[in-house]
Tab-separated table of C-alpha atoms and ligand atoms in Angstrom:
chain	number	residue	atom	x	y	z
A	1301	UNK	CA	-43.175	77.362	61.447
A	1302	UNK	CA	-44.983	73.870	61.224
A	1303	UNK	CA	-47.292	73.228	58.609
A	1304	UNK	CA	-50.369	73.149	61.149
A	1305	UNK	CA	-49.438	76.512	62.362
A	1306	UNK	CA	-50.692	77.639	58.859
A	1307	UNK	CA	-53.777	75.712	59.101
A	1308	UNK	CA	-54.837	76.561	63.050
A	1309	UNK	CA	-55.788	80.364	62.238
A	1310	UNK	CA	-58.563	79.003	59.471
A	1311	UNK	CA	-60.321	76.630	61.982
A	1312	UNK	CA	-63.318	79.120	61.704
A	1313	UNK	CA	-63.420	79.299	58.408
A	1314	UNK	CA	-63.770	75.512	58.216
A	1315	UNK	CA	-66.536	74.941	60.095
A	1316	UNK	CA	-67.437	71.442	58.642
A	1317	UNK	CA	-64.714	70.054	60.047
A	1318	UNK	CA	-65.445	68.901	63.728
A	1319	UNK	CA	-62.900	68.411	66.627
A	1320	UNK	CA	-62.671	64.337	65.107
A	1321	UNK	CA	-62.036	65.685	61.702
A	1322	UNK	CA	-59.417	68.154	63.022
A	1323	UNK	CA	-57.505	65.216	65.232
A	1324	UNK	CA	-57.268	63.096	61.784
A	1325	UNK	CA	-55.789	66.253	60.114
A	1326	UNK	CA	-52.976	66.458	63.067
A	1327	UNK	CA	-52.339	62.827	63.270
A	1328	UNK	CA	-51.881	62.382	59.149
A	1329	UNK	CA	-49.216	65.631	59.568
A	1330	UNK	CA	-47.610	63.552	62.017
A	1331	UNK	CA	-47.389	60.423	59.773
A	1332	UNK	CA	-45.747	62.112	57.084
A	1333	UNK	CA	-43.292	64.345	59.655
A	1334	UNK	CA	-42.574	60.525	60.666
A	1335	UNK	CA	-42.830	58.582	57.305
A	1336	UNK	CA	-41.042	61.509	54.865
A	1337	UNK	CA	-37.322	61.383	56.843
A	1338	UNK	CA	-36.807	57.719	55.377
A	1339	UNK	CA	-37.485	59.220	52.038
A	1340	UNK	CA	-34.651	58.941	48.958
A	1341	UNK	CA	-32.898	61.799	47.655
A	1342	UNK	CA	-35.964	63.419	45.746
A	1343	UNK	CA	-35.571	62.695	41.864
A	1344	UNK	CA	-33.418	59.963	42.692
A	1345	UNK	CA	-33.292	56.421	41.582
A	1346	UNK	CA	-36.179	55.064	44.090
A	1347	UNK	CA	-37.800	58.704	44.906
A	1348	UNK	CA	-41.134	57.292	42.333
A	1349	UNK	CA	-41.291	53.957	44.195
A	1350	UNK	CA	-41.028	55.669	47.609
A	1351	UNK	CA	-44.172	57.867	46.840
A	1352	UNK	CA	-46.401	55.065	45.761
A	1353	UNK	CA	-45.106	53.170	48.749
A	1354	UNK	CA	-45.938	56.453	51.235
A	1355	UNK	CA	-49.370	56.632	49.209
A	1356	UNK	CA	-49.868	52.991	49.720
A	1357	UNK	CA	-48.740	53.206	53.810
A	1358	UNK	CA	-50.671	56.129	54.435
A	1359	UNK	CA	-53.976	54.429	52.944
A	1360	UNK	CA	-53.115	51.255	55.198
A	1361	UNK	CA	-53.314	53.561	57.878
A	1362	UNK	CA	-56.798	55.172	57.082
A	1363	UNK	CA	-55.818	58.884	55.794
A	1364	UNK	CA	-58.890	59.203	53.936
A	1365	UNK	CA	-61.238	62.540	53.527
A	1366	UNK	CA	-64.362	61.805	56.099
A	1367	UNK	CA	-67.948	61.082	54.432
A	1368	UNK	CA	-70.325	64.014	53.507
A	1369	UNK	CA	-69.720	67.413	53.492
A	1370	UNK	CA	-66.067	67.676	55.582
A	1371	UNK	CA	-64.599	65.540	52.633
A	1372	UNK	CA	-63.447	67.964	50.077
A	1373	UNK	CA	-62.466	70.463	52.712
A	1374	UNK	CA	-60.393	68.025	54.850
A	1375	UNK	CA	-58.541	66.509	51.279
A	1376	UNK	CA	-57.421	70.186	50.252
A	1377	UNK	CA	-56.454	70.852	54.062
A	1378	UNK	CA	-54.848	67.499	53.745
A	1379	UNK	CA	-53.017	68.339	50.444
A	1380	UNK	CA	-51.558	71.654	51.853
A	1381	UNK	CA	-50.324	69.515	54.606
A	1382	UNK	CA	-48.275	67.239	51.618
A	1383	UNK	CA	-47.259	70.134	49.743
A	1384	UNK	CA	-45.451	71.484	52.663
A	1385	UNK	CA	-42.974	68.816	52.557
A	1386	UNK	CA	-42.176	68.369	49.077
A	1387	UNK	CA	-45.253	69.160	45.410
A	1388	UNK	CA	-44.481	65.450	44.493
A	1389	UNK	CA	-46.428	64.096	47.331
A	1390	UNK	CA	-49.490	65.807	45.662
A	1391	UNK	CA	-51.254	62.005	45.455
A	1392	UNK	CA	-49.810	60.941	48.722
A	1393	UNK	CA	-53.842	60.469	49.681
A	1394	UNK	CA	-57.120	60.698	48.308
A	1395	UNK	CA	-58.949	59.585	45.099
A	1396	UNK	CA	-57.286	61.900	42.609
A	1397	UNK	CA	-58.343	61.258	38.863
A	1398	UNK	CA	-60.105	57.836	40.763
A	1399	UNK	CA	-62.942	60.052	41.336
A	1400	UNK	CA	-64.266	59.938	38.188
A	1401	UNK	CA	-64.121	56.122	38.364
A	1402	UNK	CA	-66.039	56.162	41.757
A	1403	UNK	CA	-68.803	58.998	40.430
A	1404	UNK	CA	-68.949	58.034	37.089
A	1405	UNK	CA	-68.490	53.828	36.557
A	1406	UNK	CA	-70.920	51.367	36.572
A	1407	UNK	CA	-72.120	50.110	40.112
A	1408	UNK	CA	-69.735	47.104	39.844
A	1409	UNK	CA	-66.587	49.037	38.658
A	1410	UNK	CA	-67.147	51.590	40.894
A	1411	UNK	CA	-66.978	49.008	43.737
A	1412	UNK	CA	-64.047	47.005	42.917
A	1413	UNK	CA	-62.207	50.767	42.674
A	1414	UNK	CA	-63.193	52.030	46.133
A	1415	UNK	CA	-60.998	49.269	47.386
A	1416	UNK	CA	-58.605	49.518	44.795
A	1417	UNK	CA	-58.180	53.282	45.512
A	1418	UNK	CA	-58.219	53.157	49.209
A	1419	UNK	CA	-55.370	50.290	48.898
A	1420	UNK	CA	-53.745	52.618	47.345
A	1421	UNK	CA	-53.927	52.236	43.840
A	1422	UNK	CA	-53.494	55.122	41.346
A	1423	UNK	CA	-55.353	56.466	38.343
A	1424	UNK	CA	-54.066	58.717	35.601
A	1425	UNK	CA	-55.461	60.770	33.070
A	1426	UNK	CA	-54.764	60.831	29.236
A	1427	UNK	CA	-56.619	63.683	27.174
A	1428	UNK	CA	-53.338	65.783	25.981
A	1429	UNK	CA	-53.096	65.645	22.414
A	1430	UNK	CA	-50.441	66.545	19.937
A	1431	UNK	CA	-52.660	69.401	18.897
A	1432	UNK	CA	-52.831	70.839	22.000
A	1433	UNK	CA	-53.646	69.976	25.562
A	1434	UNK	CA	-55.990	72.976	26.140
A	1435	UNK	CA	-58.366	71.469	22.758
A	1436	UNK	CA	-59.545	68.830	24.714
A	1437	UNK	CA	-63.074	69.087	21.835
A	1438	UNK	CA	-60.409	68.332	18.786
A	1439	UNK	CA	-58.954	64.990	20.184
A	1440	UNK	CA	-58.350	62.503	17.989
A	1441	UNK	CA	-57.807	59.194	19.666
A	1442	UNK	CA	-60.478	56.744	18.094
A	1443	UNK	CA	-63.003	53.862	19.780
A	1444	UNK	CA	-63.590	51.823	16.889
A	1445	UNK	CA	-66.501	49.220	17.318
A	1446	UNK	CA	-65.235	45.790	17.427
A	1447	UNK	CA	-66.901	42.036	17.943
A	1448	UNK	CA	-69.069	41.536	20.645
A	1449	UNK	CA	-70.467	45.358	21.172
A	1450	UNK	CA	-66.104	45.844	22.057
A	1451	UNK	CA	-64.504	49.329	21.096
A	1452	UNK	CA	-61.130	49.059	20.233
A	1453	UNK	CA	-58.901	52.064	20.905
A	1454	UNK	CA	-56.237	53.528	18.889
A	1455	UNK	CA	-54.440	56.796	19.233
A	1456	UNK	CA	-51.704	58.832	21.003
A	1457	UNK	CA	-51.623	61.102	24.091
A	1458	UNK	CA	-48.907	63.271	25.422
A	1459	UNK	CA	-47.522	64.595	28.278
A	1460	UNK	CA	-49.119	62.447	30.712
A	1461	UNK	CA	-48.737	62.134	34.400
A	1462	UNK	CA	-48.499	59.103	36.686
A	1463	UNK	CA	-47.653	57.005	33.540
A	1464	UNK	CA	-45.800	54.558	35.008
A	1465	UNK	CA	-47.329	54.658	38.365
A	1466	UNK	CA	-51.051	54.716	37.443
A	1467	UNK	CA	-52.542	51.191	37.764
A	1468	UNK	CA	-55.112	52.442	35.234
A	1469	UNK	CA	-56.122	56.052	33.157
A	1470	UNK	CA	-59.183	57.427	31.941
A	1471	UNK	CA	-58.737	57.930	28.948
A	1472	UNK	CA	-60.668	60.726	26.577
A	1473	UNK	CA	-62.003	59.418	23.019
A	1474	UNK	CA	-63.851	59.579	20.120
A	1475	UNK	CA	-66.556	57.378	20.298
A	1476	UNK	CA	-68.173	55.278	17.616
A	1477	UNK	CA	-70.807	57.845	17.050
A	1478	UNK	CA	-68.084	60.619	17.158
A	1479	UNK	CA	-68.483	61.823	20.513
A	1480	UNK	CA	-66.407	62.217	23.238
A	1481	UNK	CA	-66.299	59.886	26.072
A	1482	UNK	CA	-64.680	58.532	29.125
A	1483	UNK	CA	-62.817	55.061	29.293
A	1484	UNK	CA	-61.291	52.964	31.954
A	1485	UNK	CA	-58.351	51.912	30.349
A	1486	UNK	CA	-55.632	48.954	32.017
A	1487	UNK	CA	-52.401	50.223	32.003
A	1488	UNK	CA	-50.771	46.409	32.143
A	1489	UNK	CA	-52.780	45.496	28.631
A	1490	UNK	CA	-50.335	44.720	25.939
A	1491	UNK	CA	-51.728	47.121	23.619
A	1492	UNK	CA	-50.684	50.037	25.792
A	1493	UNK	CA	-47.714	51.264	24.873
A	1494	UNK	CA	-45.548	54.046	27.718
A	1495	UNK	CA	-42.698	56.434	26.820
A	1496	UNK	CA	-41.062	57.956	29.465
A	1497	UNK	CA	-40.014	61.575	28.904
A	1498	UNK	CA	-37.476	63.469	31.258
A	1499	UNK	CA	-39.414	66.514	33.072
A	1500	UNK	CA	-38.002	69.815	33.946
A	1501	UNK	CA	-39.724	69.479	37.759
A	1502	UNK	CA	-42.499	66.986	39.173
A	1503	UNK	CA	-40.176	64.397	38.695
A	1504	UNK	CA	-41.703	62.354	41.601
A	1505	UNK	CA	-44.046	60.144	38.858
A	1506	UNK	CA	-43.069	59.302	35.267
A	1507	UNK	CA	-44.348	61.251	32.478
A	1508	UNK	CA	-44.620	61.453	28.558
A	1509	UNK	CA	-46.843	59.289	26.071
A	1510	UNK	CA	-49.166	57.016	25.816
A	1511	UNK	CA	-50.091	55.243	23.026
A	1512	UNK	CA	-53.055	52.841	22.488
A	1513	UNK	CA	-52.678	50.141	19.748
A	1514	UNK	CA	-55.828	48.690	18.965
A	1515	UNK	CA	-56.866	48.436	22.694
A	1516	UNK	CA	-59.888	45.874	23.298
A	1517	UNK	CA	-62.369	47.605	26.061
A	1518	UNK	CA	-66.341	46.654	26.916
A	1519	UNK	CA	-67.958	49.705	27.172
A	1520	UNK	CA	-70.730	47.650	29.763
A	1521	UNK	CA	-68.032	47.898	32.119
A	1522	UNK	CA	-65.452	50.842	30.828
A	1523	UNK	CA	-67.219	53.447	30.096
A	1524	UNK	CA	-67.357	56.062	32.266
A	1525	UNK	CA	-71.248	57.813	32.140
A	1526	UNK	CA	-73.353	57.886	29.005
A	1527	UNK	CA	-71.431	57.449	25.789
A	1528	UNK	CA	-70.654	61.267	24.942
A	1529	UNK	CA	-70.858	62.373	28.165
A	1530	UNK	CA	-66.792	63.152	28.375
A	1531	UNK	CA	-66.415	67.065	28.366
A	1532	UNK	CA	-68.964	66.772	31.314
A	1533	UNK	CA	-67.595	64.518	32.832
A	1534	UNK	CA	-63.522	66.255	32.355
A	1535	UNK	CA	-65.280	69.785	33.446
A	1536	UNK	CA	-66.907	68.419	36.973
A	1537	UNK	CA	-63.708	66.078	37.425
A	1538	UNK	CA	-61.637	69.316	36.801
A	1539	UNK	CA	-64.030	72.061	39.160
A	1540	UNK	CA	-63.151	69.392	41.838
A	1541	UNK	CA	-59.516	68.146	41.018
A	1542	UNK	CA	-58.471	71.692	40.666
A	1543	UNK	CA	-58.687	73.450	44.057
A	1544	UNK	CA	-56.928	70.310	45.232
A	1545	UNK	CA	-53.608	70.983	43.169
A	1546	UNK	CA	-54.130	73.879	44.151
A	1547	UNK	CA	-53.722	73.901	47.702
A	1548	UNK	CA	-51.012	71.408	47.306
A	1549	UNK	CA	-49.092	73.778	45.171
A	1550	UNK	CA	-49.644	76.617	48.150
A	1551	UNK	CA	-48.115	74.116	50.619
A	1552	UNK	CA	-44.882	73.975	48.538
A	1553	UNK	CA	-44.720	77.842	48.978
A	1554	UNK	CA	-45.767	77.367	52.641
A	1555	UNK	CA	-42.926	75.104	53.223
A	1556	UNK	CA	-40.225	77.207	51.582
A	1557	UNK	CA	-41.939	80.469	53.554
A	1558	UNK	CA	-41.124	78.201	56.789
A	1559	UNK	CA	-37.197	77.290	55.249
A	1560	UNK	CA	-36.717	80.957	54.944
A	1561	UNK	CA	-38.060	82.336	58.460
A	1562	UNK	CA	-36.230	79.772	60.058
A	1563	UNK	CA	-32.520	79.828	57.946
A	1564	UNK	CA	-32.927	83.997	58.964
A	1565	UNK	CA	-34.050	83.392	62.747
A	1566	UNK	CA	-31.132	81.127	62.558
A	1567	UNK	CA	-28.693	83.476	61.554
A	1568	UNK	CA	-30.210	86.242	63.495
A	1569	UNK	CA	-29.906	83.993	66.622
A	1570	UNK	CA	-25.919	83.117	66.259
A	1571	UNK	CA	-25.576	86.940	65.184
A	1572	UNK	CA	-24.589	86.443	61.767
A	1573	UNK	CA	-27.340	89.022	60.505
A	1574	UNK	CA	-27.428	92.051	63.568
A	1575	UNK	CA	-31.017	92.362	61.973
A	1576	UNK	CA	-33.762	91.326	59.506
A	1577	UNK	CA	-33.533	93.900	56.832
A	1578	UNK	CA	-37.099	95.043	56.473
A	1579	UNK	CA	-37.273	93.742	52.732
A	1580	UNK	CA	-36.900	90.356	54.201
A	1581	UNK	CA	-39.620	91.088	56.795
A	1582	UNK	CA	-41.863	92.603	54.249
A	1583	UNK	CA	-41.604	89.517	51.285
A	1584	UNK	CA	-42.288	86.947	54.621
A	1585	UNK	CA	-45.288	89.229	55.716
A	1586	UNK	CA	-46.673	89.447	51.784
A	1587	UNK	CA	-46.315	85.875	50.681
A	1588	UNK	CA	-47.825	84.764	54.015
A	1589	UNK	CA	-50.922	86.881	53.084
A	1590	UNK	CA	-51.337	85.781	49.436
A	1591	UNK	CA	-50.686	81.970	50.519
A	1592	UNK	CA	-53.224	82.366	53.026
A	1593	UNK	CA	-55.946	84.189	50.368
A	1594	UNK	CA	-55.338	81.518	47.880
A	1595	UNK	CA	-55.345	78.936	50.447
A	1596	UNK	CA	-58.961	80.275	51.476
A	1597	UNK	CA	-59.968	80.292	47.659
A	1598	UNK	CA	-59.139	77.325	47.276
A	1599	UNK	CA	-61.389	75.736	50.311
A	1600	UNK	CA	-63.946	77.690	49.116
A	1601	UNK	CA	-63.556	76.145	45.249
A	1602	UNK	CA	-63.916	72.810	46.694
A	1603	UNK	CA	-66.978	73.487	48.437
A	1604	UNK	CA	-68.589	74.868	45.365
A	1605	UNK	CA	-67.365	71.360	43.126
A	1606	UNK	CA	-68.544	69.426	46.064
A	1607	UNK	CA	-72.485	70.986	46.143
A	1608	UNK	CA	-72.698	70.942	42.014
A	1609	UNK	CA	-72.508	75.003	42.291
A	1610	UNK	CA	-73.180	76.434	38.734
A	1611	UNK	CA	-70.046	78.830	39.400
A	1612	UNK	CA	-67.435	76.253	40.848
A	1613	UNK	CA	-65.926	75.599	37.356
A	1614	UNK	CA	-65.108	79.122	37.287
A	1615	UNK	CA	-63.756	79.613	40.793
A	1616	UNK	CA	-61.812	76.191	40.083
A	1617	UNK	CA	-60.064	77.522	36.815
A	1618	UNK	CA	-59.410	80.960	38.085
A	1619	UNK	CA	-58.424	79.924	41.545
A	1620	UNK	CA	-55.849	77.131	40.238
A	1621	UNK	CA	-54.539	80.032	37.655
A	1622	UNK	CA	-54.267	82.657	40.176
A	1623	UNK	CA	-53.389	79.995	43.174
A	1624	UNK	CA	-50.404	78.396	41.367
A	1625	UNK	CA	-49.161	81.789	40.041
A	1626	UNK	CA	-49.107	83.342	43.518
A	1627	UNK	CA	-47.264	80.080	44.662
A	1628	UNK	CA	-44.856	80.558	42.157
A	1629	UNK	CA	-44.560	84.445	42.864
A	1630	UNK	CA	-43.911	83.710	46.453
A	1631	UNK	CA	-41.355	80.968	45.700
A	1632	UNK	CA	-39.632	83.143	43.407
A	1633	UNK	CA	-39.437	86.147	45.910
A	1634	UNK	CA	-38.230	83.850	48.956
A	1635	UNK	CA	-35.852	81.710	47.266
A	1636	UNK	CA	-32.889	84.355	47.355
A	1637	UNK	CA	-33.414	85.296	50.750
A	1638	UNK	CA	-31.776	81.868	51.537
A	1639	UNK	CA	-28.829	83.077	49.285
A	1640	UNK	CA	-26.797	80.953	47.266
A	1641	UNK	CA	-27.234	77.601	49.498
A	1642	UNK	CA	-30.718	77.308	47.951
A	1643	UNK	CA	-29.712	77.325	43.998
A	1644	UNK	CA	-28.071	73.643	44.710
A	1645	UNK	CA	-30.068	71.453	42.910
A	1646	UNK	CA	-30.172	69.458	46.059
A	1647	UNK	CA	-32.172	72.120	47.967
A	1648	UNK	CA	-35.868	72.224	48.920
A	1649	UNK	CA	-36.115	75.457	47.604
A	1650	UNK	CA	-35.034	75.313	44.073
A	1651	UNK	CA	-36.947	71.679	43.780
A	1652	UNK	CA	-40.080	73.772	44.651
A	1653	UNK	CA	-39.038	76.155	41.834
A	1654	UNK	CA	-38.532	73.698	39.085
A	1655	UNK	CA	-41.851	71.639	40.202
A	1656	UNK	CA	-43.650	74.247	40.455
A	1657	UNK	CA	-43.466	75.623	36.704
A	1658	UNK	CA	-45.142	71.901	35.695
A	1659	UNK	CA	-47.979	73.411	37.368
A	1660	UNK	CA	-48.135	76.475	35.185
A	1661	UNK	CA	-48.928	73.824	32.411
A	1662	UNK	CA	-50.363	70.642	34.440
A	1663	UNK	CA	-54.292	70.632	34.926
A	1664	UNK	CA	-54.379	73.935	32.882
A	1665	UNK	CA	-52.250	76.156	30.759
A	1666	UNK	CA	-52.953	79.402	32.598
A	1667	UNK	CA	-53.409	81.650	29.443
A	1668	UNK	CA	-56.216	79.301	28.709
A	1669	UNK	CA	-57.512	79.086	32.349
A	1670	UNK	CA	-58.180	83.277	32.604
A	1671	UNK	CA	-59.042	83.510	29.322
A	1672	UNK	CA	-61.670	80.737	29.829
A	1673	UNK	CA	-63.042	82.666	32.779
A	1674	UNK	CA	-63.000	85.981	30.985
A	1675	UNK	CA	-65.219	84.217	28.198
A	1676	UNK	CA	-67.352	83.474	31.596
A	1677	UNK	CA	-67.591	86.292	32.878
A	1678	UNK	CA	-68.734	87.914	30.069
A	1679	UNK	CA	-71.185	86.434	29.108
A	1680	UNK	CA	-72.854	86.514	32.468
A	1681	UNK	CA	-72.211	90.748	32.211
A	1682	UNK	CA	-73.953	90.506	28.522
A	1683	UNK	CA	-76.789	88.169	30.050
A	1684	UNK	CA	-77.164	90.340	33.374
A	1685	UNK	CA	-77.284	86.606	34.802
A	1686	UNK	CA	-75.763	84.578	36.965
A	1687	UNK	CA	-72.945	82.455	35.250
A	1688	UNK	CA	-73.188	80.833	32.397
A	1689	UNK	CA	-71.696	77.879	31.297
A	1690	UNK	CA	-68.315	77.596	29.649
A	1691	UNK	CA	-68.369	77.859	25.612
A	1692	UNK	CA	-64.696	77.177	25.883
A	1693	UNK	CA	-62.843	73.660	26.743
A	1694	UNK	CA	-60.552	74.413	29.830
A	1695	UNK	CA	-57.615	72.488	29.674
A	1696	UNK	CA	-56.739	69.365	31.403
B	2744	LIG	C1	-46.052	68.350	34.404
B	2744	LIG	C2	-47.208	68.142	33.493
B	2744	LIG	C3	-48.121	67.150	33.776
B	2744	LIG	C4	-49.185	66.925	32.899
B	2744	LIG	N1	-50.034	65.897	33.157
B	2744	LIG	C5	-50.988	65.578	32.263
B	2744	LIG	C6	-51.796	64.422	32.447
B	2744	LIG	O1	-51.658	63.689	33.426
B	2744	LIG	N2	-52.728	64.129	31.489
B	2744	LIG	C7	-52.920	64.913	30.400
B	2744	LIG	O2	-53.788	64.612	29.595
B	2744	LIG	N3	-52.162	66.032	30.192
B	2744	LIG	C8	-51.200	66.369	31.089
B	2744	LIG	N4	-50.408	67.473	30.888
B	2744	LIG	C9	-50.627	68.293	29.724
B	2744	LIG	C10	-51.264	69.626	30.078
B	2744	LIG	O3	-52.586	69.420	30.453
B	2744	LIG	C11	-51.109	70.502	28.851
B	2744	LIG	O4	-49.750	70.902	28.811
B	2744	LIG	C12	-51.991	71.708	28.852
B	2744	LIG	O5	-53.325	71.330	28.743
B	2744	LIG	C13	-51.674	72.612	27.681
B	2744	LIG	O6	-51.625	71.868	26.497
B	2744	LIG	P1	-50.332	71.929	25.556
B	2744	LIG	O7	-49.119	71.852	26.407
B	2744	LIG	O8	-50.522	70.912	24.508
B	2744	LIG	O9	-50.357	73.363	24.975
B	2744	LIG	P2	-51.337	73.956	23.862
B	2744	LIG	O10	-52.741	73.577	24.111
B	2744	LIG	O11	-50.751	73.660	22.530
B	2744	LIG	O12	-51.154	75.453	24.193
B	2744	LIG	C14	-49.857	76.078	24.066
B	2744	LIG	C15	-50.054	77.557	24.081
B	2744	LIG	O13	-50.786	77.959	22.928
B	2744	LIG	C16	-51.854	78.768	23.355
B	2744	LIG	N5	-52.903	78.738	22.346
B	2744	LIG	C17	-53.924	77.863	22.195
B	2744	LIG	N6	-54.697	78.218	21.144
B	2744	LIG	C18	-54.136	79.310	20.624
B	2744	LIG	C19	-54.465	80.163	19.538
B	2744	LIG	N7	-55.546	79.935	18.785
B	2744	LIG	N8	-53.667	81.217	19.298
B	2744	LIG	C20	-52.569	81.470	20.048
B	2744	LIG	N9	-52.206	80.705	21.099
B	2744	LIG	C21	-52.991	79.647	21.378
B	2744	LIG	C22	-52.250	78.216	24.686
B	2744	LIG	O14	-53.048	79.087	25.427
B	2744	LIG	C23	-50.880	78.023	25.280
B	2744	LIG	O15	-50.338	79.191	25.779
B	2744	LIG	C24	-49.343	67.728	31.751
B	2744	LIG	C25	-48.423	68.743	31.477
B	2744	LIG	C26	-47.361	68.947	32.323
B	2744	LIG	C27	-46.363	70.034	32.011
């Protein structure tokens, strides 16, 4: 099963996206089905270089979300499309963490990143701290005020993605005054200091700590909004960013779903297997159904972030909880219907099980995630309102 064959039975439920829109979808699936066989051994020596190169090739050749409303339905379209072939292409397009830059940066910033991002540039995102990722409101890392109107930045944050890859992060401080804000932070300046830590999965872009020694920034051109405007700014990055990790996440399943029905046609065909035991028949028919649910979700999510809905924070947190668990579930349940071929470490299959788990943890520790939306969703029953707005910091 192709990855489009997924896609083609949702063309109704996508009705923003117009025959033009459609024909971009088709011809970036056939870039990567033509770009991805030149691809290292994943996880090997290269494999990081390779992605930024694909992300960098596939720019060149104009993959980008269409203006206006299509946009954020096209990119998580776009980013099942990626996850089908392997969950480390999950940045092989788009803006990714850039969008805050674009939405939130001064007019002149803003600028100079459009071209940066759509060359192909990426941008991470530092707001784990040692005290706990999902505490985003108890960081720690300090903007002192230096000469000139300057802050100076000093602290430590862990467990972050794209570290050696990201041409830049925005970074999540304590202000001067105290409060939190977003910076645009240079990851070539000397004072930035990268360790490299060895994942378990998502091995495709480095990983681990950053630390920031006395880091010189101008907030005129830096700061990202209105000084202590950062757990805004991380919640409506997040109600986006979300839905698209999602969907990527769903593609990985997809794509081991379409190892599976093909390794058992196979067999079927040269008469290895007389017949498809019906448990086989039944875990293809179930995961194709929640893959295809979340998948929906997930569209749906991004359409909310996209309009400013009051309740796409919500749908973003629970969707990416419940999304990446059923991606997991359906992984987990496919996987030994290959048999013992796909526990090599070399196989698609048990890559998509080991990158997967970072995305039980990456952009949201689920625990936190549901019991964030529980707080929700409670306090819209008590109200008898429509949604309120989170009390509780969802985790990066
Ligand atoms: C592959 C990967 C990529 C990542 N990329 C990035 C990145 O690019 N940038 C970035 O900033 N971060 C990144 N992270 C970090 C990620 O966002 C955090 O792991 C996540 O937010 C959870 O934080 P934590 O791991 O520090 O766990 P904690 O916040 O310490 O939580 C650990 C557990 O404790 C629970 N807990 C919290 N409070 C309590 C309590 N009061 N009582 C009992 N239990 C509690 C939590 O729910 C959770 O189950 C990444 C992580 C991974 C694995």
């Amino acid at each position: 099963m192709n990855a489009l064959t997924w896609l083609e039975p949702l063309r109704s439920s996508v009705a923003e996206l117009d025959p033009a829109d459609w024909a971009a979808l088709e011809h970036f699936d056939h870039d990567l089905q033509v770009l991805c066989p030149a691809a290292p051994q994943a996880n090997d020596a290269g494999w990081s270089r390779w992605l930024l190169e694909l992300r960098r090739e596939l720019a060149a050749r104009g993959h980008r979300a269409p203006p206006g409303p299509a946009g954020p339905v096209w990119q998580t379209l776009a980013q099942f499309l990626a996850g089908t072939r392997d969950l480390d292409l999950r940045d092989c397009t788009g803006l990714g963490h850039g969008a805050m830059v674009l939405t939130h940066a001064t007019a002149g910033t803003a600028r100079a990143w459009t071209r940066r991002l759509h060359a192909g540039d990426l941008v991470g995102i530092a707001a784990s701290e040692r005290r706990g990722g999902s505490r985003i409101r108890e960081i720690t890392t300090q903007a002192r005020l230096g000469r000139g109107g300057h802050w100076r930045l000093t602290g430590e944050k862990c467990w972050v993605s794209r570290l050696t890859e990201a041409a830049a992060f925005v970074v999540f401080v304590r202000d001067p005054d105290g409060r939190i804000s977003a910076v645009l932070v240079d990851a070539e300046h000397a004072g930035v200091e990268r360790e490299v830590i060895e994942p378990f999965g998502l091995g495709g872009w480095g990983w681990g700590v950053l630390r920031l020694h006395d880091v010189p920034i101008d907030p005129a051109t830096a700061l990202l909004g209105n000084p202590g405007s950062g757990l805004e700014i991380f919640h409506e990055h997040f109600a986006g960013f979300r839905p698209l990790v999602t969907a990527t996440a769903l593609g990985t399943a997809a794509g081991v779903h379409g190892l599976v029905a093909d390794e058992l046609a196979a067999r079927r065909d040269v008469g290895i297997l007389p017949r498809i035991r019906d448990n086989a028949l039944i875990t293809l028919g179930r995961a194709h159904a929640a893959i295809t649910a979340n998948l929906l979700a997930a569209l749906t999510a991004s359409r909310l972030a996209a309009a400013g809905h009051p309740d796409a924070g919500l749908l973003a947190r629970l969707g990416k909880a419940a999304g990446i668990d059923t991606a997991v579930q359906a992984v987990a349940d496919l996987a030994p219907l290959i048999g013992a071929s796909g526990f090599k470490r070399s196989h698609p299959a048990a890559k998509a099980r080991a990158d997967l788990t970072g995305l039980l943890y990456a952009d949201g520790i689920h625990d936190s995630l549901y019991r964030s939306g529980g707080v929700t969703l409670l306090a819209s029953a008590s109200a008898g309102a429509p949604t309120q707005t989170p009390a509780l910091a969802a985790a990066t």
